Short mmCIF file of C-alpha atoms in Angstrom, two decimals:
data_model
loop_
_atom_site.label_atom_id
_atom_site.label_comp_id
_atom_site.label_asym_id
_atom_site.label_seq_id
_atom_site.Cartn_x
_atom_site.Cartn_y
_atom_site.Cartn_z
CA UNK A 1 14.25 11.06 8.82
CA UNK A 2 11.71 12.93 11.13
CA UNK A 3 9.27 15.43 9.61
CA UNK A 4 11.26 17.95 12.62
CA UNK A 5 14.77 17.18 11.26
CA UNK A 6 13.16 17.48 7.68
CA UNK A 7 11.33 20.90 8.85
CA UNK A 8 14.72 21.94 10.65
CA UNK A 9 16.37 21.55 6.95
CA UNK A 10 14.70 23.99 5.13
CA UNK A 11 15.79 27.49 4.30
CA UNK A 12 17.20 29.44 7.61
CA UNK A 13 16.39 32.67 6.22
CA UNK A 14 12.60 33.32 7.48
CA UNK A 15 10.82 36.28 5.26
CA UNK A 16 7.51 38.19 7.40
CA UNK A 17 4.71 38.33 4.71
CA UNK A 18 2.35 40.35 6.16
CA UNK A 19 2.10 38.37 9.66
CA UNK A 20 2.80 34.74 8.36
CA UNK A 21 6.39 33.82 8.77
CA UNK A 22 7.96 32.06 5.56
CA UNK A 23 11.24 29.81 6.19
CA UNK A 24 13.20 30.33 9.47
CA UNK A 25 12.40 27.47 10.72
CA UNK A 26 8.65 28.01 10.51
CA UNK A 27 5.89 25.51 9.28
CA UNK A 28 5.52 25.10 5.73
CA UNK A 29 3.11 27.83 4.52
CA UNK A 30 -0.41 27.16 2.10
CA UNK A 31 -1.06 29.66 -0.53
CA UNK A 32 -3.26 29.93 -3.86
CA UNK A 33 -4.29 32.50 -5.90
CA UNK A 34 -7.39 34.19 -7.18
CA UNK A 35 -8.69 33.46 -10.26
CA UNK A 36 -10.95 36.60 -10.55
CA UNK A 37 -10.80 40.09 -12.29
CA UNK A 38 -8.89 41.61 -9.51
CA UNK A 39 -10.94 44.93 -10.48
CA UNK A 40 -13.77 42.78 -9.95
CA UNK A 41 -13.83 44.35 -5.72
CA UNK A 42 -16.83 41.98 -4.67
CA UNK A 43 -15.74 39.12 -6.66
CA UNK A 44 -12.27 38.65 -5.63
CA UNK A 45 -13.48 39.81 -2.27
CA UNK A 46 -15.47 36.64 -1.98
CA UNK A 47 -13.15 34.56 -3.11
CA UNK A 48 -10.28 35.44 -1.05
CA UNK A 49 -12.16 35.38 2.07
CA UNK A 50 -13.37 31.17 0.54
CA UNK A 51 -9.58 30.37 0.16
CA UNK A 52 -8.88 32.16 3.52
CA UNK A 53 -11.58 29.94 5.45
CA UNK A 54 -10.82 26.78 3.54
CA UNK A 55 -7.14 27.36 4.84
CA UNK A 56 -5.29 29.63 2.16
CA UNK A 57 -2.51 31.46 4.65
CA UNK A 58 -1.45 33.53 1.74
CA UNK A 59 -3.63 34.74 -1.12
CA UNK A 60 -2.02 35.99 -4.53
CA UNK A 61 -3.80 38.14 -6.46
CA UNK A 62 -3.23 39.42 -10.12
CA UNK A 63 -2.26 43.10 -10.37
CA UNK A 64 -2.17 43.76 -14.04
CA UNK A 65 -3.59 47.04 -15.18
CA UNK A 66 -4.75 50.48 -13.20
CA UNK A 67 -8.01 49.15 -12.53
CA UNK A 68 -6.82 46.04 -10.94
CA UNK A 69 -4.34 48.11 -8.89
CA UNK A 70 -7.35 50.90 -8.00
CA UNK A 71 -8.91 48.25 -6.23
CA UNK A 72 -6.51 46.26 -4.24
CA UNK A 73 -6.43 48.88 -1.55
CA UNK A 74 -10.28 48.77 -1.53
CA UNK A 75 -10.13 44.87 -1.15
CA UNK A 76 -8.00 45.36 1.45
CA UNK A 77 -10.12 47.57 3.22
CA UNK A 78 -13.09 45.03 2.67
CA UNK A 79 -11.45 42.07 3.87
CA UNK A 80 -10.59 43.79 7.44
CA UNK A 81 -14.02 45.04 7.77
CA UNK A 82 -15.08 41.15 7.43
CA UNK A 83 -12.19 40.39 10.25
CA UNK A 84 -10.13 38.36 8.19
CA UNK A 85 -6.20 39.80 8.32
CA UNK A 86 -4.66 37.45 5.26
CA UNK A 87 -1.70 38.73 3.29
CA UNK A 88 -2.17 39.52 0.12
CA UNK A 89 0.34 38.96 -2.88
CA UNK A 90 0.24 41.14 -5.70
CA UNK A 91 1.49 38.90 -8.88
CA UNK A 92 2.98 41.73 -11.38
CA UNK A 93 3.78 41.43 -15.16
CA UNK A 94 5.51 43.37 -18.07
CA UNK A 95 4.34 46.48 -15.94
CA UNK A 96 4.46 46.15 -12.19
CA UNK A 97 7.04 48.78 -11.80
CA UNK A 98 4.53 51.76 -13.92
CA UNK A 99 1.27 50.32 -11.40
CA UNK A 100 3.36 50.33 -8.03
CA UNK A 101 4.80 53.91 -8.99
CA UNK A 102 0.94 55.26 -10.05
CA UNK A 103 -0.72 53.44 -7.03
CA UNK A 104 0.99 54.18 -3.73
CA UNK A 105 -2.09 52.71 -2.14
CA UNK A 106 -1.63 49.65 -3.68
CA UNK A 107 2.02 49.33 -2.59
CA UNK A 108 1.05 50.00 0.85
CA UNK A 109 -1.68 47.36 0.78
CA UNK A 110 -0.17 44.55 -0.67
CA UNK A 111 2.03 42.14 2.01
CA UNK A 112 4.16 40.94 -0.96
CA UNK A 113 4.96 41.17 -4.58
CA UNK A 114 5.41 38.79 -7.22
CA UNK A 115 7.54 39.73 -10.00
CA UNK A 116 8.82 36.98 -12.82
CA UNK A 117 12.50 38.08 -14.07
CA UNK A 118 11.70 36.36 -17.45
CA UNK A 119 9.26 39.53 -17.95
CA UNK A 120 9.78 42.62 -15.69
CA UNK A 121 11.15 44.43 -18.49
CA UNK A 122 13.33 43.91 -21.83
CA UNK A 123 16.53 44.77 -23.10
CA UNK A 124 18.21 47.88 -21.56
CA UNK A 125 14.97 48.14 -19.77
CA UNK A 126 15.41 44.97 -17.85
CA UNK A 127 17.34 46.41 -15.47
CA UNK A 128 15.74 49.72 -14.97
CA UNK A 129 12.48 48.12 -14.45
CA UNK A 130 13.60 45.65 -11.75
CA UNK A 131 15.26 48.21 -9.68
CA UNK A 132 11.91 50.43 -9.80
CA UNK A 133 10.37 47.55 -8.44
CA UNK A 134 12.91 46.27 -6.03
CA UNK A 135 13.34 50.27 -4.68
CA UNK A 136 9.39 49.77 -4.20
CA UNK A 137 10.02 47.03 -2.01
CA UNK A 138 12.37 48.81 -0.17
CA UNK A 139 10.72 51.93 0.68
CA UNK A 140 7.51 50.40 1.94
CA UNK A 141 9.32 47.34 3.33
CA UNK A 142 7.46 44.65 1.59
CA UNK A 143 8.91 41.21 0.72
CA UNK A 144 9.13 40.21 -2.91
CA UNK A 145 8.90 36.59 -4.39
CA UNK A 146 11.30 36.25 -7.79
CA UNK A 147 9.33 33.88 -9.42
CA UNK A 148 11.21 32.22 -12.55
CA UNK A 149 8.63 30.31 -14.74
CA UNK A 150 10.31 27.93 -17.75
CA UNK A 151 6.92 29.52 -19.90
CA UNK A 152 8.67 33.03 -19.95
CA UNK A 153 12.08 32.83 -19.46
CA UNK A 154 15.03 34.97 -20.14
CA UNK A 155 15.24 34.46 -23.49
CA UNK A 156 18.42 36.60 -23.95
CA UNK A 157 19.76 34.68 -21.21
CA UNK A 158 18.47 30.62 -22.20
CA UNK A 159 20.04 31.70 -25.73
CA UNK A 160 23.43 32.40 -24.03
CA UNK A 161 23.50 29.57 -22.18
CA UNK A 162 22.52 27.87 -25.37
CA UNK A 163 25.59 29.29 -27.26
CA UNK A 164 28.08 28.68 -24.40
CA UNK A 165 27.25 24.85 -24.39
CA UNK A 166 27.78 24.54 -27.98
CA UNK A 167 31.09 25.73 -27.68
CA UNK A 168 31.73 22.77 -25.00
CA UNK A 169 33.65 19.64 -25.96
CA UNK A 170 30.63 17.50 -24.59
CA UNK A 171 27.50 19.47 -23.87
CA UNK A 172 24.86 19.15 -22.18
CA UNK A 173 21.41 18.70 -23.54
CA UNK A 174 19.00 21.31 -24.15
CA UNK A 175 16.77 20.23 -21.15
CA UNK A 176 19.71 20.67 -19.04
CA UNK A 177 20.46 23.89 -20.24
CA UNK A 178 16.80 24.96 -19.91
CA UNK A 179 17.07 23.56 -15.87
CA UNK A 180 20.45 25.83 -15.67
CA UNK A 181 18.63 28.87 -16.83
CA UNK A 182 16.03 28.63 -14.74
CA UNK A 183 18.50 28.71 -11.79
CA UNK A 184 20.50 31.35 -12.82
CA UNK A 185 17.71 33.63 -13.56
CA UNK A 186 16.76 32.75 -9.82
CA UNK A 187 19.65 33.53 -8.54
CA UNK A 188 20.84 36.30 -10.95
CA UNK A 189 17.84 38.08 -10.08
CA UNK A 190 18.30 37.80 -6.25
CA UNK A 191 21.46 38.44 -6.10
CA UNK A 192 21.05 42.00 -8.00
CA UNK A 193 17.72 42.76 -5.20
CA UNK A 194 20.52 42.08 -2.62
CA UNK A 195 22.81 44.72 -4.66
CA UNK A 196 20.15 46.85 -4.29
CA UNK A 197 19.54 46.80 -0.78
CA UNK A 198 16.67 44.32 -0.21
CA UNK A 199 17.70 42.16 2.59
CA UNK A 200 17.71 38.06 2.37
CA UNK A 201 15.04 38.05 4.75
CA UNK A 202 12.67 40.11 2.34
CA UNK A 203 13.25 37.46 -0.80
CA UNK A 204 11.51 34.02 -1.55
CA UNK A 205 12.50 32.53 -4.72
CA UNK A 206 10.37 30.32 -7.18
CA UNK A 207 11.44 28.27 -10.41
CA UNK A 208 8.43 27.34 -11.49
CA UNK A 209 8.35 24.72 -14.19
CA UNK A 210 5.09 22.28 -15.48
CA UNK A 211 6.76 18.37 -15.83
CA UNK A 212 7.26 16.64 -12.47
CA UNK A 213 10.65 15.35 -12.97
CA UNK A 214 12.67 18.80 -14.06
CA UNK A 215 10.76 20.47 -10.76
CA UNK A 216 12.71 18.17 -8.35
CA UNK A 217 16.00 18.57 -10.56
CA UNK A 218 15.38 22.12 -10.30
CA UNK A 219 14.39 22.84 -6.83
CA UNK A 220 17.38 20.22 -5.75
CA UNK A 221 20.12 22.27 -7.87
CA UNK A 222 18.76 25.33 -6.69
CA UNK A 223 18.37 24.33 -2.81
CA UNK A 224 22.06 23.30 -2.97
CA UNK A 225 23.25 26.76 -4.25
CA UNK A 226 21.18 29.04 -2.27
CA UNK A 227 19.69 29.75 0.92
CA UNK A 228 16.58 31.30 0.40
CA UNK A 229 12.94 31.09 1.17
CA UNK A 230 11.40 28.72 -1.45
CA UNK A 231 8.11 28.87 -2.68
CA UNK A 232 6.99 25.18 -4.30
CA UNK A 233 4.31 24.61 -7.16
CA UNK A 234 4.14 22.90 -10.89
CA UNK A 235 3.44 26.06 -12.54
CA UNK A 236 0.48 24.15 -14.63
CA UNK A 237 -0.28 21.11 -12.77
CA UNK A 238 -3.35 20.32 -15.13
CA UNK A 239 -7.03 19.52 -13.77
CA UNK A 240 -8.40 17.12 -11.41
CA UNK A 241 -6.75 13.82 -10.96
CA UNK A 242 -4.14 14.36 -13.08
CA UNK A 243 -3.13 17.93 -11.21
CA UNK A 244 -3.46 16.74 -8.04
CA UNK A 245 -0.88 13.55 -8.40
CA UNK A 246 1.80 15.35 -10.79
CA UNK A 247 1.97 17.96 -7.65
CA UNK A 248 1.92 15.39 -5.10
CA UNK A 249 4.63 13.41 -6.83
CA UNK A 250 6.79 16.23 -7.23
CA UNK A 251 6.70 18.22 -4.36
CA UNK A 252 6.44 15.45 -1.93
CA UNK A 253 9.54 13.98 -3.07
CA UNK A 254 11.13 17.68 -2.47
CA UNK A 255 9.28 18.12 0.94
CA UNK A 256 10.78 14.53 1.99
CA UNK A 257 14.26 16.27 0.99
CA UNK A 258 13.75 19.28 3.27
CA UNK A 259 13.27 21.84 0.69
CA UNK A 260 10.53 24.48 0.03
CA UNK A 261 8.90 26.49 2.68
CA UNK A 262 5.42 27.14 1.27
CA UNK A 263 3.39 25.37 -1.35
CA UNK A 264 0.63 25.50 -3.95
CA UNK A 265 -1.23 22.97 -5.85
CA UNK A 266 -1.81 25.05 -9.17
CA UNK A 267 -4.82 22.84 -10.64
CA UNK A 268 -6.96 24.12 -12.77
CA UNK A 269 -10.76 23.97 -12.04
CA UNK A 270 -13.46 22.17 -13.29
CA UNK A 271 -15.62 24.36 -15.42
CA UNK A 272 -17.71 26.21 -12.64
CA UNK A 273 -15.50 24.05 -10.11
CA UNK A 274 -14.71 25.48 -6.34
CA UNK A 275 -11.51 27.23 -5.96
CA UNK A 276 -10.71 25.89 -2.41
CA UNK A 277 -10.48 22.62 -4.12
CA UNK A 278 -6.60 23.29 -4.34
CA UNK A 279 -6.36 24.45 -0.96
CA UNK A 280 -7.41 21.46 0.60
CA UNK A 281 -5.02 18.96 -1.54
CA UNK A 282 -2.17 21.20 -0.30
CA UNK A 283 -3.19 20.89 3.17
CA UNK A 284 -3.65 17.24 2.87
CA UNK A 285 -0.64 17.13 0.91
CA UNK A 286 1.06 18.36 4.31
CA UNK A 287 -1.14 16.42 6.63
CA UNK A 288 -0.47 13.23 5.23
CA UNK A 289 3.02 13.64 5.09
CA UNK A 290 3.20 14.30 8.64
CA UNK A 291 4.12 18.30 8.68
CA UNK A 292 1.63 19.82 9.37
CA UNK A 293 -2.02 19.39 11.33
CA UNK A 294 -5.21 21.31 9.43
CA UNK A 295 -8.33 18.81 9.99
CA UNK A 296 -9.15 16.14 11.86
CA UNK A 297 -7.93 12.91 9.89
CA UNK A 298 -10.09 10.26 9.11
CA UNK A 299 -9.10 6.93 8.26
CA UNK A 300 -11.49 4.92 6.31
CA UNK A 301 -11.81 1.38 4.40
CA UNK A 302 -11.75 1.42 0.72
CA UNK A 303 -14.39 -1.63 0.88
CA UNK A 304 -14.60 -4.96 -0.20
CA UNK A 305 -16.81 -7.54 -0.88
CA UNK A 306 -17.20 -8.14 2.21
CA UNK A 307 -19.24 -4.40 2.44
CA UNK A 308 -21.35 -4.56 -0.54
CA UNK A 309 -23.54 -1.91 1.98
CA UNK A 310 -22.43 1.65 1.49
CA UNK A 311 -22.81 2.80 5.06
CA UNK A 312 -19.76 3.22 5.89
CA UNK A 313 -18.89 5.39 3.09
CA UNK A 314 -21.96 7.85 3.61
CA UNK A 315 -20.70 7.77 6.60
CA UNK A 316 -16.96 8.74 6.41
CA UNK A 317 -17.92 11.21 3.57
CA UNK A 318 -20.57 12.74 5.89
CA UNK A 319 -18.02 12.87 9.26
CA UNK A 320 -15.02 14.51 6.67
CA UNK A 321 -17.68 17.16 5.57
CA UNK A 322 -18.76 17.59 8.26
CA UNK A 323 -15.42 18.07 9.80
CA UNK A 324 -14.04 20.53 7.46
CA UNK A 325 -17.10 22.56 7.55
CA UNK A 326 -17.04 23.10 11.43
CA UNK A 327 -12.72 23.66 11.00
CA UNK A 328 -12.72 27.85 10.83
CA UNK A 329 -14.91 27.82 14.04
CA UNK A 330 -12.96 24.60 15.71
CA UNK A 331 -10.23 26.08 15.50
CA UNK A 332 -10.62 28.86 17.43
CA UNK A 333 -13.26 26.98 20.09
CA UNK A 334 -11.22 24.12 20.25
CA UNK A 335 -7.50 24.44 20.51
CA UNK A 336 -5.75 21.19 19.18
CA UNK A 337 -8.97 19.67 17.12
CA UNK A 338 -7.04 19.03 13.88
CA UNK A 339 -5.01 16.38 15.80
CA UNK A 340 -8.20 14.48 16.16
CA UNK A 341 -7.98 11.13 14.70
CA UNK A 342 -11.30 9.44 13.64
CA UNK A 343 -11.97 5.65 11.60
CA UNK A 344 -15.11 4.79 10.33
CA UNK A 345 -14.80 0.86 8.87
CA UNK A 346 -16.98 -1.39 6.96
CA UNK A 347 -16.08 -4.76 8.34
CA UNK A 348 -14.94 -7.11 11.27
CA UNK A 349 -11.67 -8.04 9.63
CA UNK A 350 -9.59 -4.45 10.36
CA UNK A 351 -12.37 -2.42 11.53
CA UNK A 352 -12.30 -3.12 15.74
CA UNK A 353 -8.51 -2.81 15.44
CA UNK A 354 -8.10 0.42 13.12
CA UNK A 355 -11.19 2.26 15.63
CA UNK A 356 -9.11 1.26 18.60
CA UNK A 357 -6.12 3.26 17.46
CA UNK A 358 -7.99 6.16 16.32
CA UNK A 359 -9.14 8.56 19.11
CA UNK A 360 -12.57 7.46 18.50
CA UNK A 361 -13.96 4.88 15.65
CA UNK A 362 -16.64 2.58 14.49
CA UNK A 363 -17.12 -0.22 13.16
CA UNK A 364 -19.32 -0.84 11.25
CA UNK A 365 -21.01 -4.69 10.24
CA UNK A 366 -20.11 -6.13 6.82
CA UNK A 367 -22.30 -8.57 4.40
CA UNK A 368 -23.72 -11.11 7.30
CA UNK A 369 -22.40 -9.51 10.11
CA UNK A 370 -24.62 -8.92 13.26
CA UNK A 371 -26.23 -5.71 12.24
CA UNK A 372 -24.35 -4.00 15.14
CA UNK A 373 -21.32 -1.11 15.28
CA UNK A 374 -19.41 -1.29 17.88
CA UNK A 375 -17.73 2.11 18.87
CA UNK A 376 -14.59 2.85 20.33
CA UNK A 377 -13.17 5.94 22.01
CA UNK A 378 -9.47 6.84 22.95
CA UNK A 379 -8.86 2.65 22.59
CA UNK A 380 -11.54 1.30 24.90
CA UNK A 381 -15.48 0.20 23.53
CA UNK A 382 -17.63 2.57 24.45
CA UNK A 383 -21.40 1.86 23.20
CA UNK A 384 -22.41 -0.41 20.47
CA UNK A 385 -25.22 1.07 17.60
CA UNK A 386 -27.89 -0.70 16.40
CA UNK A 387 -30.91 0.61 14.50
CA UNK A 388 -31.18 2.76 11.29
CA UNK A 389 -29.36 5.97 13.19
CA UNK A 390 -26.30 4.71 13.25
CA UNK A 391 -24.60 6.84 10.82
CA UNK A 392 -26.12 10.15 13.09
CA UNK A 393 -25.82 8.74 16.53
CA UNK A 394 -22.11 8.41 15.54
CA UNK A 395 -21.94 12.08 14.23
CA UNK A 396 -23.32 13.03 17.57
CA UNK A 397 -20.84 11.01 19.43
CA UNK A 398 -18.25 12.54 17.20
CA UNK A 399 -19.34 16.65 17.78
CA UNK A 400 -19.69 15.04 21.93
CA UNK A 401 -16.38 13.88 22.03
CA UNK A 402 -14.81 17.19 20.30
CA UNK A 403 -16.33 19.26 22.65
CA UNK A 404 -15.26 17.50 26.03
CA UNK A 405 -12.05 16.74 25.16
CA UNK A 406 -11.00 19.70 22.94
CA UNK A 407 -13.62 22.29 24.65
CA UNK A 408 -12.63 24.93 27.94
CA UNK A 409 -12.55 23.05 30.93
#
């Protein structure tokens, strides 16, 4: 199936979060989240405008006690000074409906909430507290993501679903039961927002769990019986490597099914690691699957011994840097640059054939090859390299070629 037909699956109910359409039809969106002391104004100022210029279309940011709420209308504020219009997400716990009643501002500033049904309020509160939150929404028309996560769920509602199966002739096990709670708190949830008056179109639904193989049960149960805007993401994917492929596992296999309409890798950074990082695995999460466009791809060699030189992968590392660097300013000065395809290869073997059906390539020479690199440009040779400037000549020829064929003519 076609990433269009796949893209044409997903949820038919689109959701406006501040600008940036969710669902409907619309590409799959990128989000992350701050991991700063929202009270912190500079600090979280500086790092939403880094996850907004590595790609971030939506930024969540925690909203968790007056302070915190104080300040998100003064990071709004900030952020449009700077020129940079992205929607912000409050993410509310235990008390969202006291700090959106005390901070008007806040309510006003913020392009969507977050609030988790497993912990919006307790008891004959639960209710009540929802409601306040949900008639928030409502009067200063703002979307609202229900986000279920398995680490605080319903307890008084896992423990009836718990009872209920015991009482069955053959019953399920308690990791089904677990999966079914999560759903129905989902759906529980949005069905009572819709009771309340918040339209469909103002409601994106998560069910957020951390083990790859009950998120794609999940998300496929819960695609099936709804059809809402859903928001995709291993709740706590883990760090480095092992982050990066549990999310890729799981929510590629769901993207190649047609559900979720916007994604985040939740990985947890290296001690005084870069935030972006997960930013750019969702983006080439989507790129490599074929849904979306962010960067110029580059297709490289992993080596061999035929390329015990490591030229080629300075090189490729230097051209993707380089790349991604220039992107925010590309992509306004030159419309259509993320389709750019680009090969840099280490040998003889693939390397004249893999630059020939990239928009522009080189190859360069393996162990006892002529010490030449022969480069190739939308499928024809166009110069051959020799010398120890190879590796920059090529960047030039790169940044040349952007500009005449993406530039204003």
């Amino acid at each position: 199936m076609s990433s269009s037909s796949l893209q044409q699956r997903r949820s038919s109910v689109g959701v406006d979060v501040g600008g940036v359409s969710v669902g409907g039809g619309s590409p799959i969106i990128v989000q992350s989240m701050t991991n700063t002391d929202t009270a912190d104004v500079d600090g979280t100022v500086a790092q939403v405008a880094a996850l907004h210029r590595a790609g971030s279309e939506l930024v969540r940011i925690t909203v968790d006690r007056d302070e915190a709420a104080a300040a998100v209308p003064k990071i709004r504020e900030r952020l449009e000074r700077l020129g940079l219009n992205i929607p912000l997400i409050g993410d509310f716990h235990y008390i969202g409906h006291t700090l959106l009643a005390d901070h008007p501002a806040c309510a006003e500033a913020l392009a969507k909430y977050r609030i988790n049904p497993g912990n919006v309020g307790f008891k004959e509160k639960k209710d009540r507290q929802f409601t306040q939150i949900i008639e928030t929404a409502i009067r200063y028309d703002k979307p609202v993501r229900i986000g279920v996560n398995w680490g605080s769920l319903d307890q008084e509602l896992l423990t009836r679903l718990m009872d209920r199966n015991q009482a069955e002739n053959s019953p399920l096990t308690a990791q089904q039961v677990t999966r079914e709670a999560i759903i129905q708190s989902a759906l529980i949830s949005a069905n009572l927002a819709e009771e309340i008056g918040l339209p469909r179109d103002r409601i994106i639904l998560s069910a957020k769990v951390s083990q790859v193989q009950d998120l794609i049960a999940v998300y496929a149960a819960l695609a099936v019986r709804c059809d809402h805007a859903l928001h995709l993401g291993l709740t706590e994917a883990g760090m480095g490597s092992k982050g990066i492929v549990a999310s890729s596992a799981a929510l590629g296999i769901l993207l190649q099914q047609g559900i979720g309409d916007t994604i985040r890798i939740s990985l947890t950074p290296e001690p005084g690691g870069d935030r972006t990082r997960e930013v750019q695995v969702a983006q080439e999460l989507l790129q490599t699957m074929g849904f979306r466009q962010f960067v110029p791809a580059v297709a490289a060699c992993p080596g061999c011994g035929r390329t015990t030189s490591t030229v080629f992968q300075s090189l490729a590392k230097t051209i993707e840097d380089d790349l991604r660097r220039n992107m925010p300013v590309w992509r306004e000065k030159y419309p259509g640059v993320e389709t750019l395809q680009v090969a840099v290869m280490g040998c003889i073997v693939n390397g004249p054939g893999e630059s020939k059906h990239a928009d522009i390539g080189i190859s360069l020479p393996g162990t006892g090859e002529t010490p030449a690199a022969p480069v190739f440009i939308d499928g024809k040779k166009a110069s051959t390299l020799r010398g120890p400037d190879i590796a920059a000549d090529f960047q030039k020829m790169v940044a040349d070629y952007i500009g005449q064929r993406f530039g204003e003519h």
